[in-house]
Structures are given as C-alpha cells and as structure tokens.
C-alpha cells in the first residue's frame, strides 16, 4: 500500500515558506489545544500503575525515533510526523484555515506521535532525505507513516524525499 501511495505523490520542488507561521495551523505550541497533547500522551503511554507521590497512574513512553524510554511527560514531545513547515512547502500553503487545523490536530493518521524531546530537536522540520530516525528498525514504519500522511492530504514530495522514502521502504519485511 505504501508503495502505491508513494507512486501517486506528485514530485515538486518545495514551495516557498513565505507566509508560513505555525499559528496558521492553529497549533502554536499547545497553548490553544492542550487536549490534543493530552490525548496523544494518553494514547501512546503505557500505564505502569499508581504513583506513590501523585496518587495518579504513572505512564511510560517509548520514543520510536531513538528507542528512548521516557518516564516524565515533560520529556515527551508530541511530534508532527510531517512537520508543519514541510507541509506548508508541500502544498498546505494553498489550504484554508480549517484544513490546516485538521492536519495539525489529526488523530486519524500517524501524523501525531510521542517522541523524545531530544529526537524531536534533531528532526526539526526536516524531511526523510535530510533526517531519518536513528533507530533503523523504525525506518519502515516511519516511511509508511510519512507516505500515508502526505498521500492522505495530497501533499507533494521532492525528488530526494521520494528516493529516501523508497530506500526506507526497502527495509520493510
């Protein structure tokens, strides 16, 4: 399926980032929509039992990008798998506010994922031809997810991005 979706993506040079701002996706940090972060943290965390000092259940997160086990929510970053800036120069600049909002808060695809703050900082706004997860076992799922998000939203890919995705898809068993 991922190969068919990748083949269907339009290859283009990146559009300008002129006019881009995170808040155009109604997702500036999490000030406006903390519930999305909470939902993703709850979805991706594993319950490990009651905490002795908080009287709440404690959670543990696994960062698939770098294989880190995270025990503090403050060390977890809810990443846009396809970064907002990448989406902007791949076609989101043409979208209305509602479509950008949907993309930034999408829980129906693998667009939002809990990762370590370290991995998120390393990734930044880079595409797969510029950055790949250090966890090589995650290359296949990452490429499938990236491709599916781009396909779902009708976003384009660059020639280098498509080549990198194909290479990562070759790691799928």
Tab-separated table of C-alpha atoms in Angstrom:
chain	number	residue	atom	x	y	z
A	1	UNK	CA	0.000	0.000	0.000
A	2	UNK	CA	2.772	2.473	0.909
A	3	UNK	CA	4.497	1.920	-2.429
A	4	UNK	CA	1.248	2.678	-4.296
A	5	UNK	CA	0.682	5.793	-2.219
A	6	UNK	CA	4.268	6.951	-2.770
A	7	UNK	CA	3.967	6.374	-6.520
A	8	UNK	CA	0.827	8.527	-6.548
A	9	UNK	CA	2.507	11.513	-4.861
A	10	UNK	CA	3.364	14.445	-7.077
A	11	UNK	CA	7.090	15.273	-7.179
A	12	UNK	CA	7.736	19.012	-6.981
A	13	UNK	CA	10.394	21.422	-5.854
A	14	UNK	CA	9.444	22.814	-2.434
A	15	UNK	CA	7.209	25.855	-2.468
A	16	UNK	CA	8.423	28.946	-0.675
A	17	UNK	CA	7.977	29.206	3.079
A	18	UNK	CA	6.888	32.810	2.563
A	19	UNK	CA	3.863	33.440	4.740
A	20	UNK	CA	4.433	30.355	6.884
A	21	UNK	CA	3.751	30.600	10.602
A	22	UNK	CA	2.925	27.746	12.966
A	23	UNK	CA	-0.107	29.627	14.213
A	24	UNK	CA	-1.635	29.435	10.729
A	25	UNK	CA	-2.236	25.795	11.650
A	26	UNK	CA	-3.973	26.905	14.884
A	27	UNK	CA	-1.403	24.858	16.722
A	28	UNK	CA	1.149	27.306	18.121
A	29	UNK	CA	2.795	25.056	20.664
A	30	UNK	CA	-0.088	23.609	22.650
A	31	UNK	CA	-1.463	26.769	24.216
A	32	UNK	CA	-4.680	26.596	22.215
A	33	UNK	CA	-5.248	22.833	22.148
A	34	UNK	CA	-3.742	21.164	25.199
A	35	UNK	CA	-6.336	18.429	24.881
A	36	UNK	CA	-4.669	17.096	21.708
A	37	UNK	CA	-1.345	16.732	23.516
A	38	UNK	CA	-3.087	15.020	26.426
A	39	UNK	CA	-4.904	12.640	24.094
A	40	UNK	CA	-1.686	11.674	22.301
A	41	UNK	CA	0.236	11.272	25.554
A	42	UNK	CA	-2.507	9.044	26.911
A	43	UNK	CA	-2.753	7.052	23.669
A	44	UNK	CA	0.997	6.489	23.364
A	45	UNK	CA	1.855	5.982	27.031
A	46	UNK	CA	1.839	2.671	28.826
A	47	UNK	CA	0.159	2.510	32.206
A	48	UNK	CA	2.582	1.214	34.822
A	49	UNK	CA	0.500	1.578	37.959
A	50	UNK	CA	-0.218	4.150	40.624
A	51	UNK	CA	2.394	6.715	41.528
A	52	UNK	CA	3.216	6.997	45.209
A	53	UNK	CA	3.644	10.768	45.195
A	54	UNK	CA	0.840	11.891	42.889
A	55	UNK	CA	-1.967	9.436	43.563
A	56	UNK	CA	-2.341	9.070	39.785
A	57	UNK	CA	-1.421	6.350	37.387
A	58	UNK	CA	2.101	6.721	36.082
A	59	UNK	CA	2.931	6.300	32.435
A	60	UNK	CA	5.938	5.368	30.366
A	61	UNK	CA	6.514	6.346	26.746
A	62	UNK	CA	8.680	4.727	24.116
A	63	UNK	CA	10.194	7.066	21.547
A	64	UNK	CA	10.387	5.021	18.344
A	65	UNK	CA	12.723	7.538	16.683
A	66	UNK	CA	15.581	6.920	19.121
A	67	UNK	CA	14.394	3.995	21.292
A	68	UNK	CA	14.332	6.077	24.462
A	69	UNK	CA	12.149	5.049	27.367
A	70	UNK	CA	10.634	8.184	28.882
A	71	UNK	CA	9.106	8.355	32.342
A	72	UNK	CA	8.330	12.079	32.569
A	73	UNK	CA	5.648	13.655	30.382
A	74	UNK	CA	7.715	16.849	30.260
A	75	UNK	CA	10.369	14.914	28.320
A	76	UNK	CA	7.870	13.760	25.697
A	77	UNK	CA	7.216	15.859	22.617
A	78	UNK	CA	4.127	15.275	20.515
A	79	UNK	CA	5.672	15.484	17.069
A	80	UNK	CA	4.022	16.238	13.770
A	81	UNK	CA	5.484	13.351	11.795
A	82	UNK	CA	5.268	15.512	8.677
A	83	UNK	CA	6.355	18.861	10.117
A	84	UNK	CA	4.056	21.824	9.620
A	85	UNK	CA	6.743	23.735	7.693
A	86	UNK	CA	7.265	20.746	5.412
A	87	UNK	CA	3.519	20.534	4.817
A	88	UNK	CA	3.478	24.261	4.017
A	89	UNK	CA	6.050	23.984	1.257
A	90	UNK	CA	4.459	20.721	0.039
A	91	UNK	CA	1.039	22.243	-0.619
A	92	UNK	CA	-0.526	23.337	2.697
A	93	UNK	CA	0.088	26.959	1.718
A	94	UNK	CA	-2.977	26.558	-0.532
A	95	UNK	CA	-5.212	25.217	2.243
A	96	UNK	CA	-7.779	27.156	4.206
A	97	UNK	CA	-7.504	27.509	7.976
A	98	UNK	CA	-9.855	24.582	8.624
A	99	UNK	CA	-7.754	22.158	6.565
A	100	UNK	CA	-4.519	23.316	8.229
A	101	UNK	CA	-6.157	22.934	11.643
A	102	UNK	CA	-7.291	19.403	10.751
A	103	UNK	CA	-3.763	18.495	9.638
A	104	UNK	CA	-2.121	19.877	12.789
A	105	UNK	CA	-4.534	18.032	15.079
A	106	UNK	CA	-5.020	14.814	13.094
A	107	UNK	CA	-5.560	11.784	15.276
A	108	UNK	CA	-6.850	9.599	12.426
A	109	UNK	CA	-3.438	9.049	10.796
A	110	UNK	CA	0.007	8.651	12.324
A	111	UNK	CA	0.616	12.403	11.970
A	112	UNK	CA	0.923	12.925	15.743
A	113	UNK	CA	3.386	10.752	17.646
A	114	UNK	CA	5.022	10.852	21.055
A	115	UNK	CA	8.816	11.062	20.822
A	116	UNK	CA	11.675	12.191	23.000
A	117	UNK	CA	12.373	15.905	23.048
A	118	UNK	CA	15.944	15.011	22.017
A	119	UNK	CA	14.770	13.212	18.857
A	120	UNK	CA	12.296	15.946	18.018
A	121	UNK	CA	15.010	18.601	18.299
A	122	UNK	CA	17.274	16.602	15.992
A	123	UNK	CA	14.486	16.129	13.421
A	124	UNK	CA	13.159	19.667	13.415
A	125	UNK	CA	11.386	20.479	10.151
A	126	UNK	CA	13.481	18.084	8.084
A	127	UNK	CA	12.173	15.605	5.544
A	128	UNK	CA	13.389	11.981	5.161
A	129	UNK	CA	16.145	12.967	2.717
A	130	UNK	CA	17.568	15.257	5.423
A	131	UNK	CA	16.911	13.235	8.586
A	132	UNK	CA	15.983	9.652	9.383
A	133	UNK	CA	15.280	8.156	12.789
A	134	UNK	CA	18.470	6.821	14.364
A	135	UNK	CA	16.500	3.667	15.216
A	136	UNK	CA	16.939	1.746	11.958
A	137	UNK	CA	14.168	-0.683	12.959
A	138	UNK	CA	11.771	2.251	12.690
A	139	UNK	CA	12.713	3.223	9.119
A	140	UNK	CA	9.984	1.096	7.545
A	141	UNK	CA	7.144	2.294	9.819
A	142	UNK	CA	8.399	5.890	9.532
A	143	UNK	CA	8.443	5.767	5.726
A	144	UNK	CA	4.994	4.163	5.616
A	145	UNK	CA	3.561	6.748	8.008
A	146	UNK	CA	5.189	9.734	6.248
A	147	UNK	CA	3.977	8.498	2.867
A	148	UNK	CA	0.449	7.871	4.145
A	149	UNK	CA	0.154	11.333	5.712
A	150	UNK	CA	1.400	13.017	2.528
A	151	UNK	CA	-0.951	10.861	0.423
A	152	UNK	CA	-3.949	11.478	2.685
A	153	UNK	CA	-3.503	15.238	2.470
A	154	UNK	CA	-2.473	15.432	-1.201
A	155	UNK	CA	0.930	16.896	-0.370
A	156	UNK	CA	3.851	16.712	-2.753
A	157	UNK	CA	7.312	15.248	-2.203
A	158	UNK	CA	10.684	16.325	-3.512
A	159	UNK	CA	12.788	14.040	-5.686
A	160	UNK	CA	15.217	13.480	-2.794
A	161	UNK	CA	12.395	12.854	-0.337
A	162	UNK	CA	10.851	10.229	-2.609
A	163	UNK	CA	14.207	8.489	-3.064
A	164	UNK	CA	14.781	8.431	0.711
A	165	UNK	CA	11.279	7.042	1.316
A	166	UNK	CA	11.832	4.325	-1.286
A	167	UNK	CA	15.125	3.389	0.391
A	168	UNK	CA	13.434	3.154	3.784
A	169	UNK	CA	10.542	1.150	2.330
A	170	UNK	CA	13.149	-1.337	1.101
A	171	UNK	CA	13.791	-2.172	4.759
A	172	UNK	CA	10.229	-3.438	5.229
A	173	UNK	CA	9.946	-7.175	5.679
